[in-house]
Short mmCIF file of C-alpha atoms in Angstrom, two decimals:
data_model
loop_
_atom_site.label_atom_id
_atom_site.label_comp_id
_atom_site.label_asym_id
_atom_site.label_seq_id
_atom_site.Cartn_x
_atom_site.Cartn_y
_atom_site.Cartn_z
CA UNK A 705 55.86 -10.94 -65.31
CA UNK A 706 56.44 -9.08 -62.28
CA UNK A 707 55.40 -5.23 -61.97
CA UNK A 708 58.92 -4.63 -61.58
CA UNK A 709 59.76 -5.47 -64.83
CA UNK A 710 57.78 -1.90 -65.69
CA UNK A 711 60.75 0.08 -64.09
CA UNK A 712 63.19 -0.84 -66.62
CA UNK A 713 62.89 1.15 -69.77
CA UNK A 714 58.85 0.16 -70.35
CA UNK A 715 58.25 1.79 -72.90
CA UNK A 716 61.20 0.41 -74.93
CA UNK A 717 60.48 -2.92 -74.06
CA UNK A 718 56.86 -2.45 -75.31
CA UNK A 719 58.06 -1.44 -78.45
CA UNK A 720 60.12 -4.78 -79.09
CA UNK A 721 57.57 -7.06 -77.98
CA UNK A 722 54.16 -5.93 -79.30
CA UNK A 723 53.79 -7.55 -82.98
CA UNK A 724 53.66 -5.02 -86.06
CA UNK A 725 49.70 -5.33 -85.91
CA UNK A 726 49.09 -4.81 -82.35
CA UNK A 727 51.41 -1.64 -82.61
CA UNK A 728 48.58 -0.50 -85.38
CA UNK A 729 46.35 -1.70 -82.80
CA UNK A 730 47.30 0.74 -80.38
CA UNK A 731 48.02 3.16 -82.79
CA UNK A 732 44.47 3.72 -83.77
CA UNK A 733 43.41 3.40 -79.92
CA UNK A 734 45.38 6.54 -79.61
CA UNK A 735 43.56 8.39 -82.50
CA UNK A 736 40.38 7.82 -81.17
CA UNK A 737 41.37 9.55 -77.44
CA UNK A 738 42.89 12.26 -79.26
CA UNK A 739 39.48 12.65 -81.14
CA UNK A 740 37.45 12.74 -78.13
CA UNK A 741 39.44 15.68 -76.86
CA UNK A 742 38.55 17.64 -79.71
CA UNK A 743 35.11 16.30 -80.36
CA UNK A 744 31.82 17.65 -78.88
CA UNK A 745 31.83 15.41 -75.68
CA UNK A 746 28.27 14.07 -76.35
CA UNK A 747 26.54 13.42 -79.97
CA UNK A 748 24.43 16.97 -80.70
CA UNK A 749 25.97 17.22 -84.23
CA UNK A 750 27.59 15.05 -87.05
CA UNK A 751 31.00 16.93 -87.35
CA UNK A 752 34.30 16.02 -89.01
CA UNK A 753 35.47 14.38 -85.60
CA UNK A 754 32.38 12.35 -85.31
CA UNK A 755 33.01 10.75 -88.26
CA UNK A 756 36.44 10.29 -87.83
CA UNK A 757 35.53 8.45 -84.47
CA UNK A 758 33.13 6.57 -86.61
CA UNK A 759 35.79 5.65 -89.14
CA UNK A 760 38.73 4.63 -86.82
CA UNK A 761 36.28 2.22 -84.53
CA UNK A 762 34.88 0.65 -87.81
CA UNK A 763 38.54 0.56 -88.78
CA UNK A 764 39.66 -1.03 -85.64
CA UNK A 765 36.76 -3.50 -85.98
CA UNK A 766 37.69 -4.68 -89.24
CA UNK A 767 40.84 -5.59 -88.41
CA UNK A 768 40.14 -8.35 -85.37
CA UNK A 769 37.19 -9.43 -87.85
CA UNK A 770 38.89 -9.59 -91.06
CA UNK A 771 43.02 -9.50 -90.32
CA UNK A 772 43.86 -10.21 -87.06
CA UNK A 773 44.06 -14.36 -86.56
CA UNK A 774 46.51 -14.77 -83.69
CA UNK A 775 45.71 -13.64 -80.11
CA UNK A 776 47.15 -13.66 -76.85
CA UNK A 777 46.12 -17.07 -74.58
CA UNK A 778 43.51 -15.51 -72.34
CA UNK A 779 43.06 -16.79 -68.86
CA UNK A 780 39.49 -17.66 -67.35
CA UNK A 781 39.02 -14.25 -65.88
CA UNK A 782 39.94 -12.66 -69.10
CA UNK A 783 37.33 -14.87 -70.60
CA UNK A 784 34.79 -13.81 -68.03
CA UNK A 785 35.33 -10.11 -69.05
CA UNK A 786 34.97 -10.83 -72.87
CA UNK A 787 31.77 -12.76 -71.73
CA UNK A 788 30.38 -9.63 -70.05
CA UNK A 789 31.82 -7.74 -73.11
CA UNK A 790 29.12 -9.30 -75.27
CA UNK A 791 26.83 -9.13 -72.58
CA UNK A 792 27.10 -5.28 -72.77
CA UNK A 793 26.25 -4.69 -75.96
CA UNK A 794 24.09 -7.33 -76.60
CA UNK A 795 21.92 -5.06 -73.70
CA UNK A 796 22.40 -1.82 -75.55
CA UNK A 797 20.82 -3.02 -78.42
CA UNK A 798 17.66 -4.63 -76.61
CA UNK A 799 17.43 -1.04 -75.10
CA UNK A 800 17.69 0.56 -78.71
CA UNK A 801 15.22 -2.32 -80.04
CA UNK A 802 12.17 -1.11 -77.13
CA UNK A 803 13.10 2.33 -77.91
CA UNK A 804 12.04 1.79 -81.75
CA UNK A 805 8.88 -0.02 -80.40
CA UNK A 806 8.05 2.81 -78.58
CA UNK A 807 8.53 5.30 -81.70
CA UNK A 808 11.68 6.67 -80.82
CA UNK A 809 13.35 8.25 -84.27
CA UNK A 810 16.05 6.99 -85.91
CA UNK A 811 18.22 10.04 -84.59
CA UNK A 812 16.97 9.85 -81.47
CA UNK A 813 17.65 5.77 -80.90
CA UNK A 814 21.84 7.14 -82.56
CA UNK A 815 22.30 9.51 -80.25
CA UNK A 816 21.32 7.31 -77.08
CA UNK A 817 23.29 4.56 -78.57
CA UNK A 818 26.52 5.27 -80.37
CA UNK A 819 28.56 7.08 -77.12
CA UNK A 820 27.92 3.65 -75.63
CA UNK A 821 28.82 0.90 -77.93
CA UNK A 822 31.20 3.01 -80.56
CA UNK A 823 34.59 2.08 -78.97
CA UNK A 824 33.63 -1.71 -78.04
CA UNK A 825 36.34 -2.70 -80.96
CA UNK A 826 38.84 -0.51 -78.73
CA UNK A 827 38.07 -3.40 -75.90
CA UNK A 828 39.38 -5.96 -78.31
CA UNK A 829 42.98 -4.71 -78.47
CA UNK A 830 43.34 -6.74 -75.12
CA UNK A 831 43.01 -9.98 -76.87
CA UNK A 832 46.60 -8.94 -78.73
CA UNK A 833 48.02 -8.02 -75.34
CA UNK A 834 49.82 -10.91 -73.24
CA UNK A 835 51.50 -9.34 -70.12
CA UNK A 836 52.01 -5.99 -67.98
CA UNK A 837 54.07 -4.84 -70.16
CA UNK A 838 52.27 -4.72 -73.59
CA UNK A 839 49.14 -3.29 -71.33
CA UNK A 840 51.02 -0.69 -70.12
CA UNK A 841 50.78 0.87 -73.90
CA UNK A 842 47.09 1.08 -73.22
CA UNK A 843 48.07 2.77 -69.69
CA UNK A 844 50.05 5.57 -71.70
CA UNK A 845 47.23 5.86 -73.88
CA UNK A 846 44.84 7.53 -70.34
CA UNK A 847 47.78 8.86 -68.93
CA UNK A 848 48.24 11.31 -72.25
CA UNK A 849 45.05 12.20 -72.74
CA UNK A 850 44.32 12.22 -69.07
CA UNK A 851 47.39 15.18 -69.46
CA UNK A 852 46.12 16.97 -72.11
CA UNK A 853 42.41 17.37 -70.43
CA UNK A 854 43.56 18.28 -67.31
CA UNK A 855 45.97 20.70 -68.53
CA UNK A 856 43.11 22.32 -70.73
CA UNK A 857 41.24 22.45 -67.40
CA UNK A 858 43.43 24.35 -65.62
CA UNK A 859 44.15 26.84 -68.43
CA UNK A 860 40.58 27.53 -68.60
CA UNK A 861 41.11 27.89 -64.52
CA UNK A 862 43.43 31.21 -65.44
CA UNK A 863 41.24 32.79 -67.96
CA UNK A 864 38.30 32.20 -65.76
CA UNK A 865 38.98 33.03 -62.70
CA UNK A 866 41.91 35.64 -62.97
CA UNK A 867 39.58 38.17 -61.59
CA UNK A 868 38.13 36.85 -58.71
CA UNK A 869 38.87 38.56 -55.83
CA UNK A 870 37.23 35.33 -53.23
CA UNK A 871 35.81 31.75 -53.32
CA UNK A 872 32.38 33.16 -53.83
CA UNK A 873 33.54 35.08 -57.29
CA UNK A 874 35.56 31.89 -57.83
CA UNK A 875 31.66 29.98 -57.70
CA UNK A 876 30.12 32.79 -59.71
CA UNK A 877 32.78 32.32 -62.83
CA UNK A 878 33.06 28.22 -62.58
CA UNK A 879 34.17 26.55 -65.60
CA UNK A 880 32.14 25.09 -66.37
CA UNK A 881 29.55 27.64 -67.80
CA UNK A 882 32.24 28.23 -70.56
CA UNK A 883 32.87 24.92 -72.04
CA UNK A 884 31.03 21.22 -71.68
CA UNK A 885 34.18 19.57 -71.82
CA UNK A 886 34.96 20.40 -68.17
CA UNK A 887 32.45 17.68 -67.72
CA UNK A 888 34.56 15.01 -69.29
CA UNK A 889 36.35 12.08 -66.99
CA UNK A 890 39.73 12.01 -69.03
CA UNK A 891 41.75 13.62 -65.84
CA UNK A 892 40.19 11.33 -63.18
CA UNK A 893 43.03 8.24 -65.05
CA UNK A 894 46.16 10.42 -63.82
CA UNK A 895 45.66 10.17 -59.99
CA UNK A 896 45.18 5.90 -60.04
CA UNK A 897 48.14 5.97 -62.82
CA UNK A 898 50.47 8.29 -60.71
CA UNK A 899 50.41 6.60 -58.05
CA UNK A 900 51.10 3.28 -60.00
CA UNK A 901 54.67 5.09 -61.26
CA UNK A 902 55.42 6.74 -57.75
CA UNK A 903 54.70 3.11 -56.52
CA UNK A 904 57.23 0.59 -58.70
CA UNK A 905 58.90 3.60 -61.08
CA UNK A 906 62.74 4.84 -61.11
CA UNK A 907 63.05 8.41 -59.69
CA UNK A 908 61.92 10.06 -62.79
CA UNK A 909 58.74 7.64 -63.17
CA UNK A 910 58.03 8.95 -58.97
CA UNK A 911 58.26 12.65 -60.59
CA UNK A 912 56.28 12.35 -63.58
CA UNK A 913 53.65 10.62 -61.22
CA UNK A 914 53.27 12.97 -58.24
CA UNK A 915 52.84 15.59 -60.65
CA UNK A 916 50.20 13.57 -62.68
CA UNK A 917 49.10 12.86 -58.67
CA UNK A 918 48.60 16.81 -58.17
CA UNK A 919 47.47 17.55 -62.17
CA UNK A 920 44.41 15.55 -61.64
CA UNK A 921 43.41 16.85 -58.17
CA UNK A 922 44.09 21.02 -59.87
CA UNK A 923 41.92 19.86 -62.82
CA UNK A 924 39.53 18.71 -59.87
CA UNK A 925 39.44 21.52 -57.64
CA UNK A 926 39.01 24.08 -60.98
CA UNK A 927 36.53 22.93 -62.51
CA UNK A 928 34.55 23.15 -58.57
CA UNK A 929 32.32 19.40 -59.53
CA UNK A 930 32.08 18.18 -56.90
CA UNK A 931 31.32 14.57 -58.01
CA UNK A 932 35.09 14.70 -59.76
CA UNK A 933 36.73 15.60 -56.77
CA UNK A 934 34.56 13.05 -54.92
CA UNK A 935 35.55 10.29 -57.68
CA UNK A 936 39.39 10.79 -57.24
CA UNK A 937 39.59 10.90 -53.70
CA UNK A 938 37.79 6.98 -53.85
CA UNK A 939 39.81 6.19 -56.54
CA UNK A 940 43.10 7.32 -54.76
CA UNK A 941 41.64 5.82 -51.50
CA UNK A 942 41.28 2.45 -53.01
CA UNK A 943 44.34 2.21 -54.96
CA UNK A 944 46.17 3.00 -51.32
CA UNK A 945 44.29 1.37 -48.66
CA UNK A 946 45.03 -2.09 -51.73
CA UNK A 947 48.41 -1.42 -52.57
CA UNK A 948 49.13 -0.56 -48.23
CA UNK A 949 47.57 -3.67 -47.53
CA UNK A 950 49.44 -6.28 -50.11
CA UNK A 951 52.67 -4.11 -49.32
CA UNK A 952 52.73 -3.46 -45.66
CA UNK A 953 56.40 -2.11 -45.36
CA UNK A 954 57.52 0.62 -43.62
CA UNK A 955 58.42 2.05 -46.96
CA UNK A 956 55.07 1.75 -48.58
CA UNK A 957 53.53 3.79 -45.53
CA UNK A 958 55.97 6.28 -45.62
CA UNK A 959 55.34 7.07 -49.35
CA UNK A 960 52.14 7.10 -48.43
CA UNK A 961 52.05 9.55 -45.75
CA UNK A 962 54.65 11.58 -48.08
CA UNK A 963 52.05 11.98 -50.48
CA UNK A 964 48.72 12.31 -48.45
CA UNK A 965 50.76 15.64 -46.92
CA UNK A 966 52.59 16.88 -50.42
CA UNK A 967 48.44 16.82 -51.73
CA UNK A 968 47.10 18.69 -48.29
CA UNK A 969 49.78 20.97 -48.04
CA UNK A 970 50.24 21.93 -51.94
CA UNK A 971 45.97 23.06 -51.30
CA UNK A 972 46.87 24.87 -48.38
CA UNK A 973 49.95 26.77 -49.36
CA UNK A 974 49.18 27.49 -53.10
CA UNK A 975 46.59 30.10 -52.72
CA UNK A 976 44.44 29.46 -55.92
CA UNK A 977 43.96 25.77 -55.37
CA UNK A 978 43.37 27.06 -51.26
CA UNK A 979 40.77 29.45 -52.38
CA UNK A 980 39.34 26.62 -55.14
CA UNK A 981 38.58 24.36 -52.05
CA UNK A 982 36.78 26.70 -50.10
CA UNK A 983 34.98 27.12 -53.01
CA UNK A 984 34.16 23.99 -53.53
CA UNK A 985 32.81 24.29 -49.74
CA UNK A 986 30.59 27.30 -50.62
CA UNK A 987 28.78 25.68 -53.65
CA UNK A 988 27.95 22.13 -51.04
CA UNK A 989 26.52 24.66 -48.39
CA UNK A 990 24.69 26.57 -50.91
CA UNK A 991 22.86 23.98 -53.81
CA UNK A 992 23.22 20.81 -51.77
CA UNK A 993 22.61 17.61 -54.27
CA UNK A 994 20.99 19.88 -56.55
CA UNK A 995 17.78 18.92 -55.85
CA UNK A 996 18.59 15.48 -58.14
CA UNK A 997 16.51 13.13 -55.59
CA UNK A 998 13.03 14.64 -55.41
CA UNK A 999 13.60 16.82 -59.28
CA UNK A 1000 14.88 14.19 -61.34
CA UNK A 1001 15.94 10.42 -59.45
CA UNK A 1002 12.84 9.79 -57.74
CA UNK A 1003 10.41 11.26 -60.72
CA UNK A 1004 12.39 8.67 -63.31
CA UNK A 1005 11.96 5.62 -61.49
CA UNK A 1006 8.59 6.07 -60.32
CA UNK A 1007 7.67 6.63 -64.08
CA UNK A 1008 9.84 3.52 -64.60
CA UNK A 1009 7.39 1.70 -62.31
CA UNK A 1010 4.05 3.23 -63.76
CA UNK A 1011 4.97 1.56 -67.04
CA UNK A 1012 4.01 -1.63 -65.79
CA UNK A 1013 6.04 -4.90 -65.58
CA UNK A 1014 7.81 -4.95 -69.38
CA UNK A 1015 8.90 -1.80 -68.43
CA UNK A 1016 9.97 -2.95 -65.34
CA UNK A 1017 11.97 -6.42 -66.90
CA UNK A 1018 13.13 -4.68 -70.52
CA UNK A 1019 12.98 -0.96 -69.56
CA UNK A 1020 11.58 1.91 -71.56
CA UNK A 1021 13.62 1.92 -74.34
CA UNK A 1022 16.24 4.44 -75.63
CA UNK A 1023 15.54 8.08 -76.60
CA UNK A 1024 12.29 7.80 -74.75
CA UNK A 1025 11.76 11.43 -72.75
CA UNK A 1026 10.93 11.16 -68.91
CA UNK A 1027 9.59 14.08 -66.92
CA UNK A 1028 11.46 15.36 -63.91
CA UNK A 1029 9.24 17.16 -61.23
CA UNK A 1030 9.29 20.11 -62.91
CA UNK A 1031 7.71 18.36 -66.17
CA UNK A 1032 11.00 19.15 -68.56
CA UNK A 1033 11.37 15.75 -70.48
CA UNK A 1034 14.58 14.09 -71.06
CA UNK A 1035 16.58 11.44 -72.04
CA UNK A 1036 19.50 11.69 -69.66
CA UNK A 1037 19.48 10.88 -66.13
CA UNK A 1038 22.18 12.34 -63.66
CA UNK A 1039 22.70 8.78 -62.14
CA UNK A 1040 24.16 5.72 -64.00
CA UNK A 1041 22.21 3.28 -61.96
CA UNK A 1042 19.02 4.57 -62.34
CA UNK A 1043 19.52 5.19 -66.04
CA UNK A 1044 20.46 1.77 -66.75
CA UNK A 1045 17.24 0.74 -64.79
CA UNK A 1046 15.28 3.04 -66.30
CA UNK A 1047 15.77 2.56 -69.60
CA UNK A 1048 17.09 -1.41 -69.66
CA UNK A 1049 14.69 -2.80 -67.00
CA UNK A 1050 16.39 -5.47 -65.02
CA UNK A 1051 17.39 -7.35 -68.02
CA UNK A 1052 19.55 -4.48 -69.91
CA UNK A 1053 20.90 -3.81 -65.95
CA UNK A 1054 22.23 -6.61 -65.22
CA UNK A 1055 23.95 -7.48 -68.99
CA UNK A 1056 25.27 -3.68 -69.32
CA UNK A 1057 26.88 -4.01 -65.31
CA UNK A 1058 28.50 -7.28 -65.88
CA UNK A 1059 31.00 -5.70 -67.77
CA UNK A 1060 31.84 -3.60 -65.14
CA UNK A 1061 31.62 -5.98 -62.53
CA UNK A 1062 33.96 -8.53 -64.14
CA UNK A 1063 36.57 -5.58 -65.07
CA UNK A 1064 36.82 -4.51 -61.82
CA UNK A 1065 36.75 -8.29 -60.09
CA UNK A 1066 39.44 -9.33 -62.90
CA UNK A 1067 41.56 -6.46 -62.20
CA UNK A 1068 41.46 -6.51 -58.58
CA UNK A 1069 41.99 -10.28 -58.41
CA UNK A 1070 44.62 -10.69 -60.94
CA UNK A 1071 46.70 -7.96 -58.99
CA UNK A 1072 46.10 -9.87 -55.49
CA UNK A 1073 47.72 -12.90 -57.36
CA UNK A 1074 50.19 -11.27 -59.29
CA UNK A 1075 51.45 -7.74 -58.13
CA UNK A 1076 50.76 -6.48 -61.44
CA UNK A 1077 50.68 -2.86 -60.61
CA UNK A 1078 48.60 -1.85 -63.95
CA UNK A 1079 45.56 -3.46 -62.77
CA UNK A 1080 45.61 -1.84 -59.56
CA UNK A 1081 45.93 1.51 -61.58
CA UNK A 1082 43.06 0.25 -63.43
CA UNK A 1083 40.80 -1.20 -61.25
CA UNK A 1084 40.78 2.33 -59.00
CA UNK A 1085 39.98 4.55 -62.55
CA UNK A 1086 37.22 2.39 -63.14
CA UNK A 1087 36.17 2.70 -60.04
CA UNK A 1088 36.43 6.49 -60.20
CA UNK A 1089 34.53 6.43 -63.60
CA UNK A 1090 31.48 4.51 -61.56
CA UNK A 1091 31.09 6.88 -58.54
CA UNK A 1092 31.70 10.20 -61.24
CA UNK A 1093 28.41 8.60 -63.41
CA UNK A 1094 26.41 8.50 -60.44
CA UNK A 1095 25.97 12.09 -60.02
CA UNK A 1096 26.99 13.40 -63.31
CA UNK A 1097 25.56 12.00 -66.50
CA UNK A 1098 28.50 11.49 -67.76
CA UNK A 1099 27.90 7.95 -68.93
CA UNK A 1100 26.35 9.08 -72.15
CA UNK A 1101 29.76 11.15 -73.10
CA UNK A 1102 32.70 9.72 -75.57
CA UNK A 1103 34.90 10.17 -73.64
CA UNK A 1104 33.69 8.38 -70.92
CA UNK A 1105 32.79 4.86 -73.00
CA UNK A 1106 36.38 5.06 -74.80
CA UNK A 1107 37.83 5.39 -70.94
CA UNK A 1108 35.59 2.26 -70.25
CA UNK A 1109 36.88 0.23 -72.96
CA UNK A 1110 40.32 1.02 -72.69
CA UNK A 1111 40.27 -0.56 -68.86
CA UNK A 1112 38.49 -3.84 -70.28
CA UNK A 1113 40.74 -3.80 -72.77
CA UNK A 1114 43.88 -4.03 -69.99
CA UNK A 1115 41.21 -6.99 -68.56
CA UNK A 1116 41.06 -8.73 -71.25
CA UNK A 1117 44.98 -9.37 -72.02
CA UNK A 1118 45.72 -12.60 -72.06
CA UNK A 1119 48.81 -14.14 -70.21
CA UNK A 1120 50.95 -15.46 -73.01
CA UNK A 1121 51.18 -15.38 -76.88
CA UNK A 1122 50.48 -18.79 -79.06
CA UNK A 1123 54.51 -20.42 -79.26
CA UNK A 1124 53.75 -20.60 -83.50
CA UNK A 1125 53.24 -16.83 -83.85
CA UNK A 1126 56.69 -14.74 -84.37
CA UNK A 1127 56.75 -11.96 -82.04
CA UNK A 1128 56.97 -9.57 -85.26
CA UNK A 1129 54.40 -10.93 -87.29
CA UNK A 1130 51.07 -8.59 -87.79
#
């Protein structure tokens, strides 16, 4: 189905064709990115929305293992991805199997572990999904949480900074020192699936996505990281310079242009965003890249390499500290890459990245076919994710996994349901 068939009444038609079960399906989905707003973005603590998150996933699980028998036809790509989808886990829990070998605690090996491989049921709702349509529900899913975060964001914005008289006060009273959920990636999904609506939606669809468009880049600009604004400007660039390039109308670089100057001028002429950018501006002049190369990147893999060669093939293991220059141990690093090496050796590397490597070649391939406007949409947040994890270490946050799984899950759809199963069964 064409991604024009999204402009007519989606949502409705997503409601008659998803099966009773799927809708539970989705349902749950839902739950668990309303949980991660409210839960501690990384695992400190057990707390009554940890377990929650624990419950619905196991929930979820259940029901593809136990219930669900009928799926969607999946296509060889969509195969691929649910390949790489074992693949990913399967290298998780090598990295959690050295880390016990190395005499990391039981505590220690859960907290390294369950942010990344909690939500892997959530990637199996794409196996009930068999079109654009039906994905879209997982679309709606980033889109309203995506809302909610960046709208938190820029209330924070109004208590923080209602004060400050310049950009420097603006750097002194980021954010960010008040609450660690300015870290999360939830916004970064409304820029990729704004422009999807202004792209193929009806005049309210345009409106609800340029504002989504502007949302994300105000949740951006106030919370002064620069990686996030760095992340949505390649996500934005890639979903244009694709869509430009299978589309090149006149109309499609109009709209384009339209919204490259609504962004540029709505920074210059509103004077808080204005004075957020030049912010943003101050803090690069003044900290640089944080020292992260010499204090923490290069330190990590050179103690990667000192390890020897099983460290170098099967990692370190999880929840085992490194030193930065300084000598403060950890068990994060602020670079996806090098964590992955780090603690997965070239083995848990290259199982863990498949999954994103097949997402994002699915996606992108199955909308240079098809026109399916969703993947597109998809393909650029995941994208955005990437590039935010390698300067941020957000890859160990809930948040940032259940964003993860949600995009394989719009991978792994399948293209048609089985003939024998009624369209309402569960």
């Amino acid at each position: 189905m064409s991604s024009t068939a999204l402009t007519q009444n989606p949502w409705a038609k997503v409601k008659a064709k998803l099966p009773s079960g799927t809708r539970w399906e989705i349902v749950l989905a839902s739950t668990l990115g309303i949980l991660v707003l409210i839960a501690f973005p990384a695992p400190k603590g057990v707390g009554a929305a940890e377990v929650l998150m624990a419950l619905v996933a196991f929930v979820l699980f259940l029901h593809f293992l136990l219930i669900r028998q009928n799926f969607a036809r999946a296509s060889g790509l969509a195969k691929l991805v649910g390949w790489t989808l074992f693949a990913h886990v399967a290298g998780w829990m090598i990295t959690a199997a050295v880390g016990v070998t190395q005499g990391v605690d039981t505590m220690g090996i859960v907290r390294s572990l369950l942010p990344q491989i909690l939500f892997a049921p959530v990637a199996l709702v794409g196996l009930s999904l068999s079109g654009p349509i039906e994905a879209r529900s997982l679309g709606r899913i980033l889109a309203g949480i995506g809302v909610f975060h960046a709208l938190y964001l820029v209330g924070l914005g109004i208590f923080a900074y209602s004060g400050a008289g310049s950009a420097s006060d603006l750097v002194i009273s980021r954010i960010t020192f008040i609450d660690p959920r300015t870290t999360m990636p939830l916004f970064l999904a409304l820029a990729p699936f704004g422009l999807a609506a202004v792209a193929t939606g009806r005049l309210r669809a345009k409106l609800w996505g340029l504002a989504a468009i502007l949302l994300c880049l105000a949740g951006a600009l106030v919370t002064q990281t620069r990686a996030q604004i760095l992340a949505v400007a390649v996500g934005v660039l890639l979903f244009g310079l694709v869509y430009v390039a299978s589309r090149p109308t006149p109309t499609v670089l109009v709209t384009t242009l339209v919204i490259i100057g609504v962004g540029m001028t709505t920074i210059v002429a509103v004077p808080p965003l204005r004075n957020l950018a030049m912010a943003v501006v101050e803090r690069q002049q003044k900290v640089g890249d944080n020292a992260r190369l010499d204090n923490e990147w290069l330190p990590a893999l050179t103690q990667w390499e000192m390890r020897g060669t099983p460290a170098v093939i099967g990692g370190i293991g999880l929840g085992v500290p490194i030193k930065d220059f300084s000598g403060e141990e950890k068990t994060y690093i602020h670079n996806q890459t090098i964590y992955f090496l780090v603690y997965g050796g070239l083995v848990g590397f290259v199982l863990i990245m498949s999954l994103y490597a097949a997402t994002f070649f699915t996606l992108l391939v199955r909308y240079i076919r098809k026109r399916e406007i969703i993947d597109l949409a998809a393909a650029s947040t995941l994208v955005s994710l990437w590039l935010y994890a390698q300067f941020f270490a957000v890859h160990k946050l809930f948040s940032f996994t259940l964003m993860l799984f949600v995009l394989v899950a719009i991978a792994l759809r399948g293209n048609a349901r089985p003939a024998a199963q009624p369209l309402d069964s569960p």
